[in-house]
Amino acid sequence: MSRIAIDVMGGDHAPDEIVKGCVLAAEKLESTLVLVGKEDVIKEKLAAYTYDASKIEIVHADEVIEMGDSPVAAIRQKKNSSMVVGLKLVKEKQVDGFVSAGSTGALLTGATLIVGRIKGVERPAMAPFIPTETGCALLIDCGANVDAKPTYLNQFARMGTVYMEQCMQIKSPKVGLVNIGTEEEKGNQLTKEAYKLLDADASINFCGNVEARDIPLGKVDILVCDGFTGNIILKFMEGFGKWILGMLKVQFLKSLKTKLAAVLMKKGIGEIKEKFNYATKGGAPFLGVNGLIVKTHGSSKSQEILSTLIQTEGFIKDGLVDKIKDKFEENVN
Amino acid sequence: MSRIAIDVMGGDHAPDEIVKGCVLAAEKLESTLVLVGKEDVIKEKLAAYTYDASKIEIVHADEVIEMGDSPVAAIRQKKNSSMVVGLKLVKEKQVDGFVSAGSTGALLTGATLIVGRIKGVERPAMAPFIPTETGCALLIDCGANVDAKPTYLNQFARMGTVYMEQCMQIKSPKVGLVNIGTEEEKGNQLTKEAYKLLDADASINFCGNVEARDIPLGKVDILVCDGFTGNIILKFMEGFGKWILGMLKVQFLKSLKTKLAAVLMKKGIGEIKEKFNYATKGGAPFLGVNGLIVKTHGSSKSQEILSTLIQTEGFIKDGLVDKIKDKFEENVN
């Protein structure tokens, strides 16, 4: 039976929503949940619920890494924080995975410093899904490596391929390189060099450059880019989507006529909004770390914590980390 | 009286829509329009319209730079192309500005090689407007410099400031640096260094980093970034906006009820669409070139050509190029 640790103190709605999400997950998952954080706080929050006590454990950690903390300093100095303690549980193989809604920078730093990289992996990457016309696409990297080298991008493509094959059952997933033109010679120094590496790599199904305007079309399964570009895309999508839906709301509220239209379109608008919820459903694993670390949205409430925990149990069952290890060991040998 | 040259052979709808746009502009503008391209073709197209012949001239150029042509090779080899001939008219001061809907890469290369940079400007930049909640923001650079240095970004901010002050009548326009976090220390090597330069530059109103999710809020007038990032934002916005509006259309067409809603919301949806048309209204000047070169959307039809020509006449009246020269000469001395 697998064990999943959760950072109870990380995220905008911690600890309340995190604890609530864990209680929901205890009903649905086979795994034991290890709640990491201030023991008295966790006990007090848990007391409000009825749950199977054999499925929930508490590991005490009395410090909290705040969003404003410098990632490296926080990981080095707050040894007793819920995040550091959770990462150590992964390192010591006391749990099979760790989920946090806390600071992305600190979690990534901690994942690298405490849990470490898989042998052969130059840099771990953060890989969330973004919604597209055909479903969703893996966007790798989204902020772990803001200054990337061409070889990193090649490795991102390999790790993403393992992920999509093992966990999403997509055979030979299509890889696209996010770029400013479709032709091979387009791009900046990074993408021009990365194109050559990706094109020469027989272990992935490279389909060429993908222009930003074509990202929503969903023609590839994996979008490879440096962490700066990925972060810009992810966050711009979030802000831009919100803006358009906001403008729509204003128009729907303008008059009695448009309010009637809003009633008639309620289901349709709901379907569009649901499409964008995809991004916050579940979290983003740090691929390339020698242990399973999953970052979930900072604004996660109980339902998103539940989704991320379901997804994390899936990653454990699919053996995601070991499959990436196998792939990179093959290449190392 | 000013004179504006137009590349009749460039763009998806050339020459028909370009000629039509010029005829429309001849009625509205004070400037004389110099149509550059195959003389027989232009004459044939013009024959379909009634127009003030004193406002339209033709300069023959029998080659055409195609979208697939390598920019540098095209500019060097196709000396008799409409684009090269138009750029030479600017260089020789026979016209006060040149508008093209042709290849961006070729136009930029030609602008730099033929017309040249303003003294003191390291790299020209392409600066279109993007729509925001508060109106619009200048996004500089959008593709001219895919590998940028921190000093370029500082110069983009200065040139953008001159543009917004002179042509948009915005006093002390707010400058934001597109980045992956709001804090000063966030970003990649480029943005971290650029932040310091921007922050130390007393000649601009620097307001710090702008995260991609906040771009649509329109809190700044000028968004500074490298050309790769700007191009990603510009094109992603285009593709993503189209996708959302497409999903909305599908929902509106689903049933009799939703079709009724579509009728009730026609005006409101029209207003939202109009907001996004902003991007294609008018073109983007290449700031930093020692002459006025304006790129308009490749898919421009006559109305957009007209808008771009109106905008170009405005740039000439506002003395945009000279004002940028003044700013950089101040700094050179």
XYZ file of C-alpha atoms in Angstrom:
666
model
C 0.000 0.000 0.000
C 1.424 3.362 -0.940
C 1.889 6.358 1.315
C 1.539 9.980 0.228
C 2.762 12.917 2.306
C 0.977 16.297 2.088
C 2.284 19.712 3.052
C -0.601 20.883 5.235
C 0.889 24.348 5.790
C 1.506 25.365 2.134
C -0.880 27.299 -0.125
C -3.333 30.179 0.062
C -5.990 28.116 1.835
C -3.743 26.140 4.197
C -4.337 24.455 6.541
C -8.152 24.279 6.374
C -8.643 23.304 2.734
C -5.621 21.028 2.673
C -6.920 19.033 5.645
C -10.403 18.933 4.114
C -8.938 17.671 0.821
C -7.057 14.939 2.682
C -10.233 13.816 4.451
C -11.987 13.597 1.074
C -9.023 11.674 -0.328
C -8.953 9.237 2.600
C -12.359 8.018 1.427
C -11.405 7.631 -2.205
C -7.785 6.488 -2.200
C -6.065 3.264 -1.277
C -3.010 5.147 -0.038
C -2.286 6.186 3.506
C -2.062 9.970 3.784
C 0.718 11.478 5.847
C -0.223 14.995 6.892
C 2.887 17.088 7.549
C 2.611 20.275 9.624
C 1.816 21.611 13.064
C 0.398 18.625 14.900
C -1.987 20.579 17.165
C -3.390 22.531 14.220
C -3.865 19.389 12.134
C -5.546 17.546 15.023
C -7.871 20.463 15.634
C -8.851 20.673 11.963
C -9.271 16.894 11.641
C -11.574 16.877 14.683
C -14.255 18.537 12.562
C -14.512 15.466 10.303
C -15.373 11.797 10.482
C -12.784 9.706 8.652
C -11.039 6.351 8.663
C -8.239 6.994 11.172
C -6.154 4.134 9.774
C -5.782 6.086 6.516
C -4.434 9.310 8.017
C -1.174 9.848 9.885
C 0.382 13.048 11.187
C 4.047 13.996 11.088
C 4.814 17.091 13.116
C 6.739 20.008 11.639
C 6.540 23.330 13.420
C 7.912 25.750 10.835
C 6.240 27.109 7.710
C 7.900 28.266 4.490
C 6.154 31.465 3.427
C 5.586 32.555 -0.189
C 7.890 35.542 0.268
C 10.825 33.483 1.633
C 13.901 33.142 -0.539
C 13.740 29.518 -1.798
C 17.336 28.525 -1.083
C 17.465 30.244 2.325
C 14.104 28.794 3.328
C 15.081 25.216 2.466
C 18.473 25.547 4.192
C 17.263 27.330 7.318
C 13.757 26.064 7.984
C 14.781 22.443 8.556
C 11.646 21.852 10.549
C 9.224 23.249 8.006
C 6.404 21.099 6.653
C 7.974 21.286 3.205
C 11.479 20.205 4.228
C 10.121 17.451 6.484
C 7.864 16.191 3.687
C 10.736 16.154 1.191
C 12.883 14.225 3.678
C 10.145 11.606 3.996
C 10.455 11.106 0.230
C 14.249 11.013 0.378
C 14.162 8.404 3.161
C 11.536 6.405 1.263
C 9.114 6.635 4.157
C 6.521 7.850 1.654
C 6.041 7.272 -2.083
C 5.197 10.846 -2.953
C 4.816 14.374 -1.598
C 2.233 16.983 -2.545
C 2.542 20.703 -1.763
C 0.585 23.844 -2.652
C 3.373 25.992 -1.175
C 6.069 28.122 -2.830
C 7.033 26.646 -6.211
C 10.564 27.985 -5.977
C 11.154 26.530 -2.528
C 9.614 23.180 -3.474
C 11.788 22.916 -6.550
C 14.930 23.940 -4.671
C 14.098 21.466 -1.917
C 13.311 18.698 -4.390
C 16.722 19.147 -5.990
C 18.738 19.706 -2.788
C 17.036 17.157 -0.549
C 15.627 14.461 -2.834
C 18.113 14.945 -5.674
C 18.047 14.379 -9.408
C 17.743 11.119 -11.279
C 21.149 10.052 -12.574
C 21.630 11.418 -16.079
C 19.022 14.161 -15.720
C 20.606 17.601 -16.011
C 17.652 19.579 -14.639
C 14.240 18.596 -13.315
C 11.289 20.345 -14.935
C 7.793 21.286 -13.902
C 5.183 19.798 -16.182
C 1.520 20.853 -15.878
C -1.197 20.268 -18.438
C -2.768 23.114 -20.352
C -6.179 22.831 -22.011
C -6.358 22.638 -25.804
C -8.989 22.076 -28.460
C -8.212 18.366 -28.534
C -8.002 17.877 -24.758
C -4.788 18.933 -23.126
C -1.053 19.170 -23.669
C 1.887 18.776 -21.316
C 3.804 22.057 -21.050
C 7.364 21.294 -19.955
C 9.135 23.315 -18.441
C 6.972 25.884 -16.685
C 9.387 27.692 -14.440
C 12.018 25.363 -13.009
C 14.715 26.413 -15.497
C 14.392 30.033 -16.501
C 17.765 29.921 -18.240
C 17.848 26.669 -20.165
C 20.358 24.913 -22.392
C 19.403 23.014 -25.560
C 20.223 19.685 -23.893
C 17.744 20.432 -21.107
C 14.980 20.863 -23.646
C 15.889 17.552 -25.224
C 15.688 15.883 -21.811
C 12.350 17.579 -21.094
C 11.020 15.984 -24.279
C 12.234 12.562 -23.141
C 10.793 12.881 -19.648
C 7.524 14.193 -21.030
C 7.366 11.246 -23.413
C 7.752 8.772 -20.540
C 5.045 10.635 -18.590
C 2.535 10.658 -21.439
C 3.211 7.017 -22.321
C 3.113 5.644 -18.783
C 0.518 7.814 -17.090
C -1.695 8.994 -19.943
C -1.486 5.858 -22.121
C -0.524 7.850 -25.206
C 1.700 5.798 -27.474
C 4.555 7.680 -29.083
C 3.279 11.107 -27.951
C 3.855 13.994 -30.330
C 6.489 16.481 -29.184
C 6.479 20.103 -30.348
C 9.044 22.825 -29.677
C 7.446 26.147 -28.721
C 8.896 28.661 -31.161
C 8.273 31.886 -33.052
C 7.920 30.238 -36.445
C 7.263 26.812 -37.875
C 10.384 26.565 -40.054
C 13.434 24.750 -38.701
C 15.677 27.806 -38.927
C 13.341 30.047 -36.896
C 13.883 30.960 -33.275
C 16.441 32.195 -30.808
C 19.800 30.523 -30.126
C 18.208 28.142 -27.645
C 15.388 26.895 -29.861
C 17.541 26.666 -32.977
C 20.010 24.398 -31.167
C 17.269 22.476 -29.372
C 15.530 21.826 -32.691
C 18.594 19.964 -33.974
C 18.839 17.817 -30.848
C 15.126 17.015 -30.809
C 15.120 16.229 -34.505
C 18.041 13.821 -34.108
C 16.573 12.028 -31.071
C 15.056 8.743 -32.253
C 13.582 8.021 -28.814
C 10.928 10.750 -29.165
C 8.276 11.590 -31.757
C 9.397 15.115 -32.615
C 6.943 16.982 -34.821
C 8.779 20.292 -35.246
C 8.122 23.815 -34.059
C 4.782 24.964 -32.705
C 3.998 28.671 -33.005
C 2.309 30.205 -29.974
C -0.835 30.946 -31.989
C -1.199 27.206 -32.709
C -0.768 26.026 -29.096
C -4.546 26.038 -28.456
C -5.121 23.783 -31.491
C -3.655 20.872 -29.545
C -1.817 19.261 -32.436
C 0.943 17.890 -30.167
C 0.846 16.102 -26.804
C 3.983 17.660 -25.356
C 5.091 21.283 -25.678
C 8.765 21.749 -24.878
C 10.201 25.119 -23.861
C 12.452 26.843 -21.344
C 10.923 27.600 -17.960
C 10.655 31.345 -18.588
C 8.635 30.876 -21.780
C 6.492 28.120 -20.244
C 5.707 30.262 -17.229
C 4.737 33.189 -19.456
C 2.393 30.966 -21.488
C 0.824 29.316 -18.442
C 0.202 32.554 -16.593
C -0.834 34.575 -19.615
C -3.388 31.887 -20.441
C -4.729 32.141 -16.926
C -4.982 35.946 -16.927
C -6.225 36.251 -20.467
C -8.884 33.556 -20.057
C -10.118 35.236 -16.902
C -10.281 38.576 -18.672
C -12.322 37.310 -21.627
C -14.753 35.442 -19.364
C -14.997 38.604 -17.246
C -15.881 40.699 -20.300
C -18.474 38.125 -21.228
C -19.990 38.372 -17.762
C -20.206 42.152 -18.039
C -22.028 41.784 -21.363
C -24.406 39.166 -19.938
C -25.309 41.494 -17.046
C -25.961 44.565 -19.202
C -29.740 44.428 -19.606
C -32.806 42.277 -19.075
C -32.363 40.894 -22.604
C -28.762 39.866 -22.028
C -29.625 38.440 -18.607
C -32.120 36.185 -20.357
C -29.337 35.190 -22.762
C -27.173 34.361 -19.744
C -29.835 31.973 -18.461
C -30.126 30.310 -21.875
C -26.345 29.992 -22.160
C -25.646 28.905 -18.597
C -24.808 25.326 -19.536
C -22.671 26.351 -22.508
C -20.646 28.902 -20.569
C -20.244 26.333 -17.809
C -18.725 23.914 -20.338
C -16.234 26.542 -21.498
C -15.264 27.393 -17.917
C -14.853 23.692 -17.173
C -12.357 23.458 -20.004
C -10.165 26.018 -18.232
C -10.548 24.347 -14.915
C -8.507 21.585 -16.478
C -5.386 23.540 -15.702
C -6.055 23.507 -11.994
C -7.288 19.938 -11.867
C -4.503 18.006 -10.328
C -0.968 19.247 -10.075
C 2.321 19.272 -11.901
C 4.990 16.688 -11.141
C 8.645 17.729 -11.065
C 9.961 15.342 -13.677
C 13.587 14.314 -13.241
C 13.613 14.355 -9.435
C 14.599 11.038 -7.829
C 11.280 10.809 -6.006
C 7.711 11.851 -6.642
C 7.110 15.532 -5.878
C 3.872 17.096 -7.091
C 3.175 20.825 -6.997
C -0.434 21.830 -6.870
C -1.854 25.320 -7.494
C -1.245 27.781 -4.638
C -4.934 28.659 -4.642
C -6.016 25.013 -4.351
C -9.112 24.248 -2.316
C -10.160 20.821 -1.069
C -11.400 19.576 -4.457
C -8.096 20.380 -6.146
C -6.159 18.801 -3.296
C -8.306 15.703 -3.774
C -7.659 15.702 -7.541
C -3.930 16.081 -7.005
C -3.870 13.240 -4.491
C -5.799 10.974 -6.883
C -3.349 11.905 -9.627
C -0.372 11.292 -7.310
C -1.628 7.812 -6.418
C -1.871 7.220 -10.164
C 1.756 8.309 -10.669
C 2.824 5.871 -7.934
C 0.868 2.975 -9.494
C 2.248 3.801 -12.925
C 5.785 3.858 -11.514
C 6.455 7.241 -13.120
C 9.729 7.994 -11.341
C 11.157 4.514 -11.984
C 10.163 4.650 -15.629
C 12.015 7.943 -16.058
C 14.996 6.402 -14.240
C 14.953 3.419 -16.626
C 14.887 5.734 -19.618
C 17.837 7.785 -18.392
C 19.845 4.806 -17.198
C 19.486 3.306 -20.664
C 21.046 6.461 -22.020
C 23.738 6.631 -19.359
C 24.882 3.060 -20.043
C 2.758 67.599 -47.663
C 3.995 64.188 -46.630
C 4.453 61.176 -48.873
C 3.893 57.573 -47.813
C 5.121 54.582 -49.805
C 3.186 51.284 -49.696
C 4.409 47.814 -50.592
C 1.615 46.756 -52.938
C 2.999 43.223 -53.405
C 3.357 42.192 -49.728
C 0.767 40.373 -47.614
C -1.783 37.593 -47.938
C -4.257 39.759 -49.850
C -1.814 41.615 -52.068
C -2.176 43.322 -54.442
C -6.005 43.662 -54.498
C -6.671 44.653 -50.886
C -3.572 46.806 -50.668
C -4.607 48.849 -53.696
C -8.164 49.096 -52.360
C -6.854 50.296 -49.001
C -4.762 52.957 -50.747
C -7.779 54.202 -52.697
C -9.713 54.511 -49.433
C -6.762 56.310 -47.857
C -6.425 58.729 -50.765
C -9.834 60.097 -49.804
C -9.066 60.459 -46.122
C -5.420 61.426 -45.921
C -3.508 64.591 -46.748
C -0.463 62.575 -47.790
C 0.412 61.505 -51.284
C 0.509 57.716 -51.563
C 3.341 56.095 -53.474
C 2.312 52.606 -54.563
C 5.375 50.397 -55.036
C 5.103 47.220 -57.113
C 4.444 45.885 -60.596
C 3.241 48.920 -62.506
C 0.936 47.068 -64.906
C -0.718 45.171 -62.055
C -1.202 48.346 -59.990
C -2.618 50.242 -62.965
C -5.022 47.425 -63.728
C -6.235 47.259 -60.101
C -6.513 51.058 -59.831
C -8.633 51.150 -62.984
C -11.505 49.610 -61.012
C -11.778 52.677 -58.782
C -12.478 56.386 -59.006
C -9.902 58.376 -57.055
C -8.030 61.657 -56.930
C -5.131 60.896 -59.281
C -3.033 63.693 -57.767
C -2.904 61.732 -54.492
C -1.602 58.454 -55.929
C 1.746 57.794 -57.614
C 3.252 54.525 -58.813
C 6.877 53.430 -58.507
C 7.631 50.297 -60.503
C 9.338 47.304 -58.890
C 9.131 43.996 -60.711
C 10.244 41.523 -58.036
C 8.328 40.252 -55.018
C 9.753 39.036 -51.699
C 7.819 35.922 -50.737
C 7.000 34.854 -47.177
C 9.212 31.782 -47.495
C 12.285 33.724 -48.681
C 15.254 33.944 -46.344
C 15.163 37.571 -45.094
C 18.833 38.393 -45.593
C 19.097 36.686 -48.993
C 15.843 38.274 -50.186
C 16.913 41.806 -49.248
C 20.388 41.318 -50.777
C 19.294 39.579 -53.971
C 15.889 40.989 -54.823
C 17.087 44.557 -55.347
C 14.096 45.276 -57.516
C 11.485 43.988 -55.135
C 8.670 46.245 -53.942
C 10.031 46.013 -50.400
C 13.628 46.947 -51.228
C 12.517 49.747 -53.554
C 10.153 51.107 -50.877
C 12.875 51.024 -48.242
C 15.240 52.854 -50.599
C 12.632 55.593 -51.074
C 12.756 56.097 -47.281
C 16.549 56.016 -47.201
C 16.728 58.628 -49.999
C 14.078 60.729 -48.244
C 11.798 60.600 -51.289
C 9.024 59.511 -48.944
C 8.370 60.116 -45.241
C 7.336 56.565 -44.401
C 6.889 53.062 -45.803
C 4.139 50.560 -45.000
C 4.353 46.827 -45.774
C 2.223 43.765 -44.991
C 4.990 41.497 -46.301
C 7.513 39.274 -44.513
C 8.348 40.726 -41.076
C 11.826 39.224 -41.094
C 12.664 40.660 -44.513
C 11.215 44.071 -43.651
C 13.215 44.236 -40.448
C 16.400 43.091 -42.155
C 15.843 45.593 -44.939
C 15.044 48.402 -42.523
C 18.338 47.802 -40.723
C 20.491 47.157 -43.804
C 19.017 49.768 -46.139
C 17.598 52.528 -43.931
C 19.895 51.945 -40.953
C 19.642 52.530 -37.238
C 19.362 55.810 -35.375
C 22.745 56.735 -33.892
C 22.951 55.366 -30.372
C 20.252 52.723 -30.857
C 21.684 49.216 -30.473
C 18.741 47.372 -32.024
C 15.449 48.489 -33.542
C 12.344 46.863 -32.104
C 8.864 46.071 -33.342
C 6.186 47.660 -31.208
C 2.523 46.751 -31.744
C -0.325 47.468 -29.341
C -2.125 44.692 -27.525
C -5.608 45.120 -26.065
C -5.998 45.335 -22.285
C -8.760 46.012 -19.794
C -7.812 49.695 -19.666
C -7.367 50.165 -23.411
C -4.115 48.971 -24.877
C -0.430 48.566 -24.109
C 2.646 48.833 -26.290
C 4.446 45.472 -26.439
C 8.095 46.083 -27.325
C 9.862 43.993 -28.725
C 7.705 41.506 -30.600
C 10.173 39.595 -32.704
C 12.958 41.806 -33.999
C 15.472 40.662 -31.346
C 14.942 37.063 -30.358
C 18.212 37.036 -28.421
C 18.311 40.289 -26.513
C 20.761 41.932 -24.118
C 19.693 43.876 -21.024
C 20.747 47.165 -22.618
C 18.413 46.515 -25.564
C 15.482 46.213 -23.174
C 16.428 49.492 -21.557
C 16.498 51.161 -24.976
C 13.138 49.595 -25.887
C 11.696 51.249 -22.780
C 13.115 54.621 -23.835
C 11.871 54.358 -27.405
C 8.473 53.166 -26.208
C 8.290 56.130 -23.859
C 8.924 58.574 -26.703
C 6.277 56.826 -28.812
C 3.609 56.914 -26.096
C 4.371 60.520 -25.183
C 4.519 61.881 -28.732
C 1.955 59.819 -30.574
C -0.461 58.735 -27.844
C -0.254 61.870 -25.667
C 0.447 59.854 -22.521
C 2.629 61.822 -20.124
C 5.310 59.817 -18.357
C 3.955 56.443 -19.565
C 4.277 53.540 -17.152
C 6.873 50.943 -18.156
C 6.637 47.323 -16.990
C 9.140 44.512 -17.508
C 7.454 41.248 -18.556
C 8.657 38.686 -16.044
C 7.794 35.481 -14.184
C 7.294 37.162 -10.807
C 6.706 40.612 -9.418
C 9.695 40.715 -7.065
C 12.894 42.408 -8.236
C 15.016 39.269 -7.891
C 12.708 37.124 -10.048
C 13.427 36.192 -13.627
C 16.068 34.838 -15.954
C 19.524 36.361 -16.444
C 18.168 38.810 -19.015
C 15.276 40.174 -16.962
C 17.264 40.321 -13.720
C 19.912 42.489 -15.390
C 17.361 44.502 -17.330
C 15.453 45.234 -14.116
C 18.514 46.977 -12.659
C 19.030 49.116 -15.758
C 15.358 50.065 -16.009
C 15.170 50.847 -12.323
C 18.195 53.133 -12.559
C 16.978 54.990 -15.657
C 15.547 58.340 -14.570
C 14.301 59.113 -18.100
C 11.525 56.488 -17.911
C 8.701 55.774 -15.469
C 9.627 52.211 -14.552
C 6.970 50.428 -12.474
C 8.649 47.059 -11.955
C 7.914 43.559 -13.187
C 4.607 42.542 -14.736
C 3.662 38.887 -14.486
C 2.093 37.401 -17.612
C -1.190 36.814 -15.801
C -1.448 40.559 -15.100
C -0.745 41.709 -18.668
C -4.482 41.863 -19.529
C -5.145 44.141 -16.532
C -3.443 46.979 -18.401
C -1.708 48.519 -15.402
C 1.218 49.767 -17.490
C 1.402 51.552 -20.851
C 4.556 49.877 -22.123
C 5.486 46.206 -21.736
C 9.180 45.594 -22.324
C 10.529 42.157 -23.248
C 12.862 40.338 -25.633
C 11.494 39.635 -29.103
C 11.035 35.911 -28.490
C 8.856 36.473 -25.421
C 6.921 39.305 -27.080
C 6.232 37.201 -30.135
C 5.018 34.310 -27.964
C 2.644 36.644 -26.080
C 1.334 38.348 -29.216
C 0.688 35.135 -31.095
C -0.611 33.161 -28.148
C -3.093 35.948 -27.472
C -4.237 35.747 -31.066
C -4.635 31.955 -31.079
C -6.114 31.710 -27.619
C -8.628 34.525 -28.190
C -9.730 32.892 -31.424
C -10.152 29.558 -29.660
C -12.309 30.947 -26.846
C -14.491 32.924 -29.245
C -14.757 29.760 -31.373
C -15.925 27.717 -28.371
C -18.453 30.414 -27.601
C -19.764 30.238 -31.162
C -20.173 26.464 -30.898
C -22.173 26.920 -27.702
C -24.331 29.638 -29.254
C -25.177 27.363 -32.193
C -26.082 24.326 -30.080
C -29.855 24.639 -29.897
C -32.793 26.906 -30.613
C -32.507 28.285 -27.070
C -28.829 29.156 -27.423
C -29.414 30.600 -30.873
C -31.912 32.959 -29.281
C -29.248 33.850 -26.714
C -26.874 34.582 -29.596
C -29.347 37.070 -31.034
C -29.781 38.753 -27.636
C -26.005 38.916 -27.137
C -25.062 39.974 -30.653
C -24.103 43.504 -29.663
C -22.196 42.395 -26.562
C -20.186 39.749 -28.388
C -19.511 42.306 -31.106
C -18.033 44.632 -28.496
C -15.723 41.901 -27.193
C -14.598 41.005 -30.705
C -13.984 44.671 -31.420
C -11.631 44.784 -28.439
C -9.481 42.141 -30.070
C -9.599 43.827 -33.411
C -7.488 46.498 -31.746
C -4.437 44.396 -32.385
C -4.984 44.471 -36.099
C -6.032 48.101 -36.218
C -3.051 49.861 -37.602
C 0.428 48.425 -37.655
C 3.603 48.276 -35.657
C 6.420 50.756 -36.282
C 10.023 49.576 -36.140
C 11.281 51.905 -33.440
C 14.968 52.786 -33.677
C 15.215 52.734 -37.453
C 16.410 55.989 -39.008
C 13.224 56.376 -41.016
C 9.578 55.478 -40.582
C 8.877 51.818 -41.392
C 5.519 50.391 -40.370
C 4.684 46.694 -40.502
C 1.037 45.820 -40.845
C -0.541 42.396 -40.317
C 0.135 39.904 -43.118
C -3.588 39.170 -43.355
C -4.515 42.859 -43.687
C -7.471 43.740 -45.876
C -8.306 47.202 -47.183
C -9.686 48.520 -43.862
C -6.509 47.588 -42.010
C -4.360 49.082 -44.743
C -6.404 52.256 -44.383
C -5.962 52.246 -40.578
C -2.236 51.716 -40.905
C -1.914 54.553 -43.411
C -3.890 56.902 -41.126
C -1.624 55.864 -38.242
C 1.488 56.352 -40.395
C 0.423 59.878 -41.363
C 0.006 60.500 -37.623
C 3.544 59.262 -36.912
C 4.855 61.640 -39.578
C 2.955 64.616 -38.134
C 4.096 63.745 -34.621
C 7.692 63.554 -35.840
C 8.130 60.152 -34.198
C 11.476 59.261 -35.778
C 12.995 62.673 -35.074
C 11.794 62.591 -31.475
C 13.510 59.237 -30.933
C 16.630 60.647 -32.590
C 16.571 63.635 -30.219
C 16.254 61.338 -27.223
C 19.184 59.159 -28.262
C 21.366 62.047 -29.372
C 20.891 63.610 -25.943
C 22.234 60.398 -24.484
C 25.070 60.081 -26.968
C 26.330 63.592 -26.223
